[in-house]
mmCIF file with all atom_site columns, N, CA, C and O in Angstrom:
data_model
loop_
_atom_site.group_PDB
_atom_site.id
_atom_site.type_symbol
_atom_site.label_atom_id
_atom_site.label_alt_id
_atom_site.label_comp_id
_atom_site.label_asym_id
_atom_site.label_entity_id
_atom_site.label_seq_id
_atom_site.pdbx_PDB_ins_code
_atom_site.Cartn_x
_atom_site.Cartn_y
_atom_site.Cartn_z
_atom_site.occupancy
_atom_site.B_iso_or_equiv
_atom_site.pdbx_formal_charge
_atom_site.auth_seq_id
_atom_site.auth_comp_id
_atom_site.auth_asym_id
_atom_site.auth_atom_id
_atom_site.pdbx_PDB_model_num
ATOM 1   N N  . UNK A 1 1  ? 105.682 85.099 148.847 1.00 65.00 ? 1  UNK A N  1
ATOM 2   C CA . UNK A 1 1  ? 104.850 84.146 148.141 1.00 65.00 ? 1  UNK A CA 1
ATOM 3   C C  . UNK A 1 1  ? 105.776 83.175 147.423 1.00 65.00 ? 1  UNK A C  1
ATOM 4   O O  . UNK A 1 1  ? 106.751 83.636 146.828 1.00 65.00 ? 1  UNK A O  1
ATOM 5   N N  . UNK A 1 2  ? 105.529 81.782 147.435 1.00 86.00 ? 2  UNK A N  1
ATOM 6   C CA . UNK A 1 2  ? 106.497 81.204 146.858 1.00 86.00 ? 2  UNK A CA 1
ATOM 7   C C  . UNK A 1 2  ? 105.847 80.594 145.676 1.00 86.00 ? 2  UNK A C  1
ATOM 8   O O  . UNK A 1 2  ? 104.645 80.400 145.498 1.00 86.00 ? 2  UNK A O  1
ATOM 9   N N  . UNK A 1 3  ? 107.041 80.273 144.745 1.00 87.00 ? 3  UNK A N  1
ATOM 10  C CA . UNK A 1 3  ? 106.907 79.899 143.499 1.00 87.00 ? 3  UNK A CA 1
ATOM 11  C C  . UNK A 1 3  ? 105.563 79.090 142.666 1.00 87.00 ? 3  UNK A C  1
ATOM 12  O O  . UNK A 1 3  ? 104.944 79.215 141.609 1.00 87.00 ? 3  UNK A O  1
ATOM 13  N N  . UNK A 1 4  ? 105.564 78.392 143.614 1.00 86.00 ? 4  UNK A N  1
ATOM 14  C CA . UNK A 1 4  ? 104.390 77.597 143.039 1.00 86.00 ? 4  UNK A CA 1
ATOM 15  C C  . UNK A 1 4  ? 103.042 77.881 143.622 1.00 86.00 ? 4  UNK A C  1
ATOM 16  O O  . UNK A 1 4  ? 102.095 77.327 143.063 1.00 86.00 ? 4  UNK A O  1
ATOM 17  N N  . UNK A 1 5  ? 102.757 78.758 144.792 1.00 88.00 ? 5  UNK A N  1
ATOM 18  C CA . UNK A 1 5  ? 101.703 79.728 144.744 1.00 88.00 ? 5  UNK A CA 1
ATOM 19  C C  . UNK A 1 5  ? 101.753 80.615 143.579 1.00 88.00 ? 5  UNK A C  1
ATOM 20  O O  . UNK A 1 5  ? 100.698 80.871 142.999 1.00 88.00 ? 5  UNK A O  1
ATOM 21  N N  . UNK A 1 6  ? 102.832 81.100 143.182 1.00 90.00 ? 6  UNK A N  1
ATOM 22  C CA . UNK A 1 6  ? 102.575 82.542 142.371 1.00 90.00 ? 6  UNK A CA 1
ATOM 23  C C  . UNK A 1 6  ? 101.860 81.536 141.048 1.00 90.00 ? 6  UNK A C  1
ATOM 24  O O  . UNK A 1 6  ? 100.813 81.898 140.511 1.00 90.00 ? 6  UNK A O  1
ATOM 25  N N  . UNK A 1 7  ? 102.472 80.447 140.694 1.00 88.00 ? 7  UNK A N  1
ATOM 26  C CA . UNK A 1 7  ? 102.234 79.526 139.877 1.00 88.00 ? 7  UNK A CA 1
ATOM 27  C C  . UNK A 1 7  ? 100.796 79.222 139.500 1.00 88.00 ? 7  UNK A C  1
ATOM 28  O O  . UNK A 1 7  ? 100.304 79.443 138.394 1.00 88.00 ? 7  UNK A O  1
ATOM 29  N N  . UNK A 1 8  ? 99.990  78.525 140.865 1.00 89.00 ? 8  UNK A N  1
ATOM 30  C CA . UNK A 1 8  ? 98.773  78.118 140.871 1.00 89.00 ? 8  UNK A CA 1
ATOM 31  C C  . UNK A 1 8  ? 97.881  79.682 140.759 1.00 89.00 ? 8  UNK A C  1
ATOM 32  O O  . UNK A 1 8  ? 96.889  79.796 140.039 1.00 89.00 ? 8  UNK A O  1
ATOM 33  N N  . UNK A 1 9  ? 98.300  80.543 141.396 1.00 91.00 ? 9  UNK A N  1
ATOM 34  C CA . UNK A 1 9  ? 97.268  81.853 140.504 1.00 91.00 ? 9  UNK A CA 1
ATOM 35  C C  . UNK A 1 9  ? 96.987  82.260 139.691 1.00 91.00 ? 9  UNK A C  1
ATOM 36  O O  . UNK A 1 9  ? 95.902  82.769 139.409 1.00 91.00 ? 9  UNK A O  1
ATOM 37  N N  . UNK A 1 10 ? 98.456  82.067 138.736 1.00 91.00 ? 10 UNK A N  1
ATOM 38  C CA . UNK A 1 10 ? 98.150  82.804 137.435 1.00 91.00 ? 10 UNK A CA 1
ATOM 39  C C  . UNK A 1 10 ? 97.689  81.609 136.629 1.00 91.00 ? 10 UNK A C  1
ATOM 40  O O  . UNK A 1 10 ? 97.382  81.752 135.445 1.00 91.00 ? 10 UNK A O  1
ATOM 41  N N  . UNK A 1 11 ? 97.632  80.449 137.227 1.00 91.00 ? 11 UNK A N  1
ATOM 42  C CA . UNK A 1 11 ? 96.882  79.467 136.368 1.00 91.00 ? 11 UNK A CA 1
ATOM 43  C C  . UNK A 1 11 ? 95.166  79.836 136.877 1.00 91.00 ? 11 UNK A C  1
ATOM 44  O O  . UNK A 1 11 ? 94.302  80.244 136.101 1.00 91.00 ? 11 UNK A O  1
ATOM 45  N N  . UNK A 1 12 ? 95.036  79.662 137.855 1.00 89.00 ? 12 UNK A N  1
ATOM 46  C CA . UNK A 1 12 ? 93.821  80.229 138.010 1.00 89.00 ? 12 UNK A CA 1
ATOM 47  C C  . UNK A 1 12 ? 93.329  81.478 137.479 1.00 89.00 ? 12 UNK A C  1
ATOM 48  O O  . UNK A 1 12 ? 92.122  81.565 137.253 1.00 89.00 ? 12 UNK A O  1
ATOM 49  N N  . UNK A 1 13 ? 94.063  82.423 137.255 1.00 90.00 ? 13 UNK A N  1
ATOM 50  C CA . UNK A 1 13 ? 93.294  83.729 136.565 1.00 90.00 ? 13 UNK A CA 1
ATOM 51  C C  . UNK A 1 13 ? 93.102  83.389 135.487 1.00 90.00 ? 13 UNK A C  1
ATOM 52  O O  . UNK A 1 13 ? 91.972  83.591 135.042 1.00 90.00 ? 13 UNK A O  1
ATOM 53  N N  . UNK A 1 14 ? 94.023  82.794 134.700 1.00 86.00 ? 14 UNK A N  1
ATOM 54  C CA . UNK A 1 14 ? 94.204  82.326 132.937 1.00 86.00 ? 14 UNK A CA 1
ATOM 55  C C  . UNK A 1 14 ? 92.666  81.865 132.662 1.00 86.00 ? 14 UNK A C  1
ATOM 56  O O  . UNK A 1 14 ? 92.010  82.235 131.688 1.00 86.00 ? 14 UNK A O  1
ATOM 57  N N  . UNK A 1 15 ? 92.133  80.856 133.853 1.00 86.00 ? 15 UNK A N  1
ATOM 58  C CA . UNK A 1 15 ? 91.185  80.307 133.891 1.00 86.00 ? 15 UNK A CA 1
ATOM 59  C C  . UNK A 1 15 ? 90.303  80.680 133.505 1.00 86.00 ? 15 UNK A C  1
ATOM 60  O O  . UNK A 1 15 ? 89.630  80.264 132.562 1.00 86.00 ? 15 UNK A O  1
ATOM 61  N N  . UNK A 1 16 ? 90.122  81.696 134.295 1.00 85.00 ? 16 UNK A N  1
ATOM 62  C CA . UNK A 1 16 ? 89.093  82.669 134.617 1.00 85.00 ? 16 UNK A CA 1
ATOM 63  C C  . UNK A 1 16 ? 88.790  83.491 133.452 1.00 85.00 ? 16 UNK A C  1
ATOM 64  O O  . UNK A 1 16 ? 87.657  83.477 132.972 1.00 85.00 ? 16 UNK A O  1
ATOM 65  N N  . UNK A 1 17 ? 89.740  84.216 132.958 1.00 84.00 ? 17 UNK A N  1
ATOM 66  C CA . UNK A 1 17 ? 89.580  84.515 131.439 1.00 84.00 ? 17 UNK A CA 1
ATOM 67  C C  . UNK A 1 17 ? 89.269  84.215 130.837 1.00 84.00 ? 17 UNK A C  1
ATOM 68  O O  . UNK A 1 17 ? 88.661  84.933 130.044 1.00 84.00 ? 17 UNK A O  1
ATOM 69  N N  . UNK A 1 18 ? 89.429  82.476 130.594 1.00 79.00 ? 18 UNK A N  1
ATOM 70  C CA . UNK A 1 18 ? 89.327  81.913 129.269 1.00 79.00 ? 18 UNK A CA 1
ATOM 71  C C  . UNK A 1 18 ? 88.105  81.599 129.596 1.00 79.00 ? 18 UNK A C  1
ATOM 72  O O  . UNK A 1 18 ? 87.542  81.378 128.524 1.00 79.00 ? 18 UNK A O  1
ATOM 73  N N  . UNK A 1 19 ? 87.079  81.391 130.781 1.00 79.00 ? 19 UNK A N  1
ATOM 74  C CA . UNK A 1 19 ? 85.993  81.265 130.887 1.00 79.00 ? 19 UNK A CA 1
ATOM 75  C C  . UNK A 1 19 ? 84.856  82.433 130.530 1.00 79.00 ? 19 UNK A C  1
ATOM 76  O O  . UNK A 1 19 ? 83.727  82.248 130.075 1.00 79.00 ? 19 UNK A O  1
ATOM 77  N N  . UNK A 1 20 ? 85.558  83.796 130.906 1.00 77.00 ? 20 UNK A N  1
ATOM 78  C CA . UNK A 1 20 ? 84.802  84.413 130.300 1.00 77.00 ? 20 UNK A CA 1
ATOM 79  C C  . UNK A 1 20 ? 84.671  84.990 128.885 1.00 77.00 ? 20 UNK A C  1
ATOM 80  O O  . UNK A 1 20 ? 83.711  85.631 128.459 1.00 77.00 ? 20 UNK A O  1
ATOM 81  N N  . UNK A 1 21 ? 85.888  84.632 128.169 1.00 79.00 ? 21 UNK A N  1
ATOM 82  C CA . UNK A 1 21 ? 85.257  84.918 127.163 1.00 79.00 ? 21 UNK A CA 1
ATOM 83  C C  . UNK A 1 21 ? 84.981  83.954 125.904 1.00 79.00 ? 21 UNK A C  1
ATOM 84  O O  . UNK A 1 21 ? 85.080  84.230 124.708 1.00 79.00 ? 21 UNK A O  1
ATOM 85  N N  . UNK A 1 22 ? 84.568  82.616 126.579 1.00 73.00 ? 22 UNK A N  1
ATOM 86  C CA . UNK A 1 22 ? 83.866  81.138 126.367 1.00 73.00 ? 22 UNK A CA 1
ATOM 87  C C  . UNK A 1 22 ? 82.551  81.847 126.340 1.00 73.00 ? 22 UNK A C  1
ATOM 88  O O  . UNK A 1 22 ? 81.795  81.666 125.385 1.00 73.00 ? 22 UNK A O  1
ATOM 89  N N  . UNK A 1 23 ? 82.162  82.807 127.530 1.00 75.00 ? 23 UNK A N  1
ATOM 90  C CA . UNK A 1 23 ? 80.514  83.120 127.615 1.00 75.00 ? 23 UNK A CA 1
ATOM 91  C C  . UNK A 1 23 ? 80.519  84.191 126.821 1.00 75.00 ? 23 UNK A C  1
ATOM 92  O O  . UNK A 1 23 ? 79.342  84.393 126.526 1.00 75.00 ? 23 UNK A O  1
ATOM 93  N N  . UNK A 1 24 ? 81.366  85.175 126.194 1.00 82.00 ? 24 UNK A N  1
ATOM 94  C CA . UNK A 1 24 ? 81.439  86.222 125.730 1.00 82.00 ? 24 UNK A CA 1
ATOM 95  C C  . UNK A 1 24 ? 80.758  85.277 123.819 1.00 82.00 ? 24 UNK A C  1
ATOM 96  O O  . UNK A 1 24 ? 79.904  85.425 122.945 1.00 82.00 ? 24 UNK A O  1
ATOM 97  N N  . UNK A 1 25 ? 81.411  84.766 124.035 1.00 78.00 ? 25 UNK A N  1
ATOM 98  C CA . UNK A 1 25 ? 81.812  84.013 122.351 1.00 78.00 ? 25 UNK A CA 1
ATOM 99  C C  . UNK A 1 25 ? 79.840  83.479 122.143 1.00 78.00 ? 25 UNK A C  1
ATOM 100 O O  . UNK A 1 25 ? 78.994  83.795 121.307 1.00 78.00 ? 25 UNK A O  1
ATOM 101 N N  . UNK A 1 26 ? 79.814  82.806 123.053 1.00 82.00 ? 26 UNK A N  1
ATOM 102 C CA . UNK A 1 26 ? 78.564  82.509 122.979 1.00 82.00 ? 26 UNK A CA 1
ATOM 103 C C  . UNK A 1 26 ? 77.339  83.277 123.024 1.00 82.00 ? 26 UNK A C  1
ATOM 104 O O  . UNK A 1 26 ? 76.292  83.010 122.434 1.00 82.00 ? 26 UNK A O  1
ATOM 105 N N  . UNK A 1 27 ? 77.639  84.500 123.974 1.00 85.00 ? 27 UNK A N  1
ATOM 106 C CA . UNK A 1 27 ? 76.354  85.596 123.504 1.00 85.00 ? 27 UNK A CA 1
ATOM 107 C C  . UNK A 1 27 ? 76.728  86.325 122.160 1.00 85.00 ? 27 UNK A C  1
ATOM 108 O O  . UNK A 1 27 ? 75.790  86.684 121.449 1.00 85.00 ? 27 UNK A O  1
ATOM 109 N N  . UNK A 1 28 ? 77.819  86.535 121.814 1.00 85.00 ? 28 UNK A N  1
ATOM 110 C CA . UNK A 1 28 ? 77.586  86.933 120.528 1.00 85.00 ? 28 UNK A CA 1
ATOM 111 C C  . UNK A 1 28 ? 77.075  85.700 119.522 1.00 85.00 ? 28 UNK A C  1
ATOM 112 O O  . UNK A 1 28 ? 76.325  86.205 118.687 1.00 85.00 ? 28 UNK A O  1
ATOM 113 N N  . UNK A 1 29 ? 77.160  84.825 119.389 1.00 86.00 ? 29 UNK A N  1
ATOM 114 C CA . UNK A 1 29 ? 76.363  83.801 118.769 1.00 86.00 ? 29 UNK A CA 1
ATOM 115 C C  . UNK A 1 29 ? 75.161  83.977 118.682 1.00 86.00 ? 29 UNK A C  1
ATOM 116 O O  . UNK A 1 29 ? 74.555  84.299 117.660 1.00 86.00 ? 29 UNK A O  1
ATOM 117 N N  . UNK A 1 30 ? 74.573  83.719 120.075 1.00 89.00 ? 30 UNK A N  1
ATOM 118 C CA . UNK A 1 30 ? 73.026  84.546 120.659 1.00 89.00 ? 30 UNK A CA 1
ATOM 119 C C  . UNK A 1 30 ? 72.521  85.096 119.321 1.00 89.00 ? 30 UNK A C  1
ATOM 120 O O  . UNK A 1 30 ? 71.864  84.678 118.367 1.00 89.00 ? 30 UNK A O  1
ATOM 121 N N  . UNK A 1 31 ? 73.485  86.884 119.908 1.00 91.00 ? 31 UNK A N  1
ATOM 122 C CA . UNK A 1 31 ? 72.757  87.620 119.382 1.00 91.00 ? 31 UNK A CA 1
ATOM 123 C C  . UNK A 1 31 ? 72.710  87.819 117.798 1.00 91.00 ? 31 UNK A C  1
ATOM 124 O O  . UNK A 1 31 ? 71.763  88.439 117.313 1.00 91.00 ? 31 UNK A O  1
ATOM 125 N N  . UNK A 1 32 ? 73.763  87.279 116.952 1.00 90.00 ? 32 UNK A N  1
ATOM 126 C CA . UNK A 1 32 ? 73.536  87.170 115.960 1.00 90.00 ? 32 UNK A CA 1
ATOM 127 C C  . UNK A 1 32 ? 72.607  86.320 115.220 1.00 90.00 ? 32 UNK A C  1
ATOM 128 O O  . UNK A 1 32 ? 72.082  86.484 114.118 1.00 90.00 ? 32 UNK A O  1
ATOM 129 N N  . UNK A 1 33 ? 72.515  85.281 116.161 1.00 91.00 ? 33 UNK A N  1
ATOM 130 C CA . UNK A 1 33 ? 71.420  84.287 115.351 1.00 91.00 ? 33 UNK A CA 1
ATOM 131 C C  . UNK A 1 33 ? 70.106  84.847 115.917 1.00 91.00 ? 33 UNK A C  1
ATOM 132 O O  . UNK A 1 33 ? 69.153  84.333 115.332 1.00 91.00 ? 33 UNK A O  1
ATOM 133 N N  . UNK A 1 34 ? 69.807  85.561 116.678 1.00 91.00 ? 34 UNK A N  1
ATOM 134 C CA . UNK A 1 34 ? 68.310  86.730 117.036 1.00 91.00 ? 34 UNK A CA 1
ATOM 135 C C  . UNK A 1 34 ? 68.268  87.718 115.892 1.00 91.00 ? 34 UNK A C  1
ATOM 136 O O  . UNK A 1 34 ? 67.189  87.941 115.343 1.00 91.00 ? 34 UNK A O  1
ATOM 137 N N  . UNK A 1 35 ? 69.355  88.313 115.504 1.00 91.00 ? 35 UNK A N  1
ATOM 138 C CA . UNK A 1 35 ? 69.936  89.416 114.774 1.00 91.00 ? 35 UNK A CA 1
ATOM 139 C C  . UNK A 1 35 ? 69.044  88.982 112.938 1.00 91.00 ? 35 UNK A C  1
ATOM 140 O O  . UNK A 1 35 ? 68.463  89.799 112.223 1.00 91.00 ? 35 UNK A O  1
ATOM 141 N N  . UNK A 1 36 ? 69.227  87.628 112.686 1.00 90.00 ? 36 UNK A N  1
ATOM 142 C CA . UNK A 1 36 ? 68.944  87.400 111.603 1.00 90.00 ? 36 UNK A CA 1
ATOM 143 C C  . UNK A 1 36 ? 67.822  86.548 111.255 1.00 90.00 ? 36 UNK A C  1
ATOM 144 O O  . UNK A 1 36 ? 67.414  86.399 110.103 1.00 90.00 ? 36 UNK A O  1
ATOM 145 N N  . UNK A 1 37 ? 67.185  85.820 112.608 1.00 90.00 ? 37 UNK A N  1
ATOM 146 C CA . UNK A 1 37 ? 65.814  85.696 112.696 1.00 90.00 ? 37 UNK A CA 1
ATOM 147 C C  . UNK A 1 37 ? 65.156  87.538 112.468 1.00 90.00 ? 37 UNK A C  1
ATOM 148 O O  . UNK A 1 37 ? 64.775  87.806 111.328 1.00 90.00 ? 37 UNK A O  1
ATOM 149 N N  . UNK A 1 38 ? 65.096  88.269 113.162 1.00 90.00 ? 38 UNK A N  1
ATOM 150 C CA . UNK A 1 38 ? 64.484  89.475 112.989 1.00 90.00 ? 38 UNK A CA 1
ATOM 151 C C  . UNK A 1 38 ? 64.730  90.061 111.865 1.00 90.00 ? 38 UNK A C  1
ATOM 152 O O  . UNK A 1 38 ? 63.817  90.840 111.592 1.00 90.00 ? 38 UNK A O  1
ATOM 153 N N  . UNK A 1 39 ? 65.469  90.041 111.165 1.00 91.00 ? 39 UNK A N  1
ATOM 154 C CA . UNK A 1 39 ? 65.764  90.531 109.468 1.00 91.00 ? 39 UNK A CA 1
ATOM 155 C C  . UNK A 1 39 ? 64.662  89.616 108.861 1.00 91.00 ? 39 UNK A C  1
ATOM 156 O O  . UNK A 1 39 ? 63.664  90.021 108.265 1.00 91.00 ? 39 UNK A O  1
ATOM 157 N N  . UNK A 1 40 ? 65.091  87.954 109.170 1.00 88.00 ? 40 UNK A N  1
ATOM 158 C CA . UNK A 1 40 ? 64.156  87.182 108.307 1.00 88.00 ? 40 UNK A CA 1
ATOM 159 C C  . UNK A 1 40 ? 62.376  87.375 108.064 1.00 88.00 ? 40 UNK A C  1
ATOM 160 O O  . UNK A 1 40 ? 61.759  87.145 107.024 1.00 88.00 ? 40 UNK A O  1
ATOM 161 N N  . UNK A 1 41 ? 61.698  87.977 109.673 1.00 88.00 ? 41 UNK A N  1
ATOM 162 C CA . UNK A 1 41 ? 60.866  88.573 110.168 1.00 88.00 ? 41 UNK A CA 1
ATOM 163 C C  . UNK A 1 41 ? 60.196  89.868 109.164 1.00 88.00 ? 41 UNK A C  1
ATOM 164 O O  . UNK A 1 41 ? 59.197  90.021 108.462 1.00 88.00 ? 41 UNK A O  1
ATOM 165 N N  . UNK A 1 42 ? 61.293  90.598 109.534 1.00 86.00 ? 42 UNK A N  1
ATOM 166 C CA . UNK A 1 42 ? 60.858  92.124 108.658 1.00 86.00 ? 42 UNK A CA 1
ATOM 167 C C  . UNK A 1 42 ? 60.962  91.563 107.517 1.00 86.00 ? 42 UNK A C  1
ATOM 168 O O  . UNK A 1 42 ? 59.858  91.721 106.996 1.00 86.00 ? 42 UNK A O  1
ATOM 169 N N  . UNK A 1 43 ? 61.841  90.817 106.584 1.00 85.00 ? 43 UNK A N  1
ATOM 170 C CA . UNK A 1 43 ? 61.578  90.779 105.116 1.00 85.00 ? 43 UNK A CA 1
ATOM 171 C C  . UNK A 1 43 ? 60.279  90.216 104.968 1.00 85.00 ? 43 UNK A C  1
ATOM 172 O O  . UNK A 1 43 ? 59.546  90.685 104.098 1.00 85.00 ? 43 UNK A O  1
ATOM 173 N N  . UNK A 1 44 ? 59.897  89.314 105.662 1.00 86.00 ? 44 UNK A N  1
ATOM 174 C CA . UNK A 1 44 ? 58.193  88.409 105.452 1.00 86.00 ? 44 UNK A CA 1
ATOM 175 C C  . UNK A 1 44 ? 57.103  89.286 105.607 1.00 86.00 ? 44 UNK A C  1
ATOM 176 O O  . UNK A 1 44 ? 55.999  89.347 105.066 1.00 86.00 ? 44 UNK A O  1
ATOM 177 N N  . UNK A 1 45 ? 57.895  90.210 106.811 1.00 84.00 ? 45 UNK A N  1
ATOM 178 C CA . UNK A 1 45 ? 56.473  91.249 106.906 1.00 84.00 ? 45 UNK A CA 1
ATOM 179 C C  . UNK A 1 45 ? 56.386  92.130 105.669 1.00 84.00 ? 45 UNK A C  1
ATOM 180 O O  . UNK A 1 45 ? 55.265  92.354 105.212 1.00 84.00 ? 45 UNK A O  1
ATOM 181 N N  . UNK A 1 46 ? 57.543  92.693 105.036 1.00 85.00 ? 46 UNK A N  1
ATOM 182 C CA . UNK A 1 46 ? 57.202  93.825 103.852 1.00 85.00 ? 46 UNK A CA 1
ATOM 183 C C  . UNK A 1 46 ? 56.975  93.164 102.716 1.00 85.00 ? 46 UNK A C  1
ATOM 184 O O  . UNK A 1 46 ? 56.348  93.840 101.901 1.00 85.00 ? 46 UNK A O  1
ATOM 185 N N  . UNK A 1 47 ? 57.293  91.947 102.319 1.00 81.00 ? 47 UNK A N  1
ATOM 186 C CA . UNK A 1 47 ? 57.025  91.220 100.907 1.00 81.00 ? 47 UNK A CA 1
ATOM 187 C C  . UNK A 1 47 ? 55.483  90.934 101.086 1.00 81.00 ? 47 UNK A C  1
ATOM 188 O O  . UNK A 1 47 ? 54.877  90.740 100.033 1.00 81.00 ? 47 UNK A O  1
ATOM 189 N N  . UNK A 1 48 ? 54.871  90.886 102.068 1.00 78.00 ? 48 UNK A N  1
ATOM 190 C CA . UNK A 1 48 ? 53.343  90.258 102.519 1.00 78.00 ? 48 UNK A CA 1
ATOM 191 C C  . UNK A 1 48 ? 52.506  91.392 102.480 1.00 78.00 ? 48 UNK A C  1
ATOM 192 O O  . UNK A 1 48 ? 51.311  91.287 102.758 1.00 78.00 ? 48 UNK A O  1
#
């Protein structure tokens, strides 16, 4: 394999990583902002 194949892969995997945990970053966002709508939820329901 020569140099600048080995080159263009590990740029491509890097890629690939950094893409997934671009989507990783964002479902935890998700779920925290679900996370604290539903707190906001239950407190309205027990003060009511």
């Amino acid at each position: 394999m020569s140099r600048r194949s080995s080159f263009v892969l590990a740029a491509l995997a890097g890629a690939l990583m950094l893409s997934a945990c671009a989507n990783t970053v964002r479902g935890v966002g998700r779920d925290v902002g679900n996370t604290v709508d539903a707190t906001g939820s239950a407190v309205r329901d027990v003060a009511h």
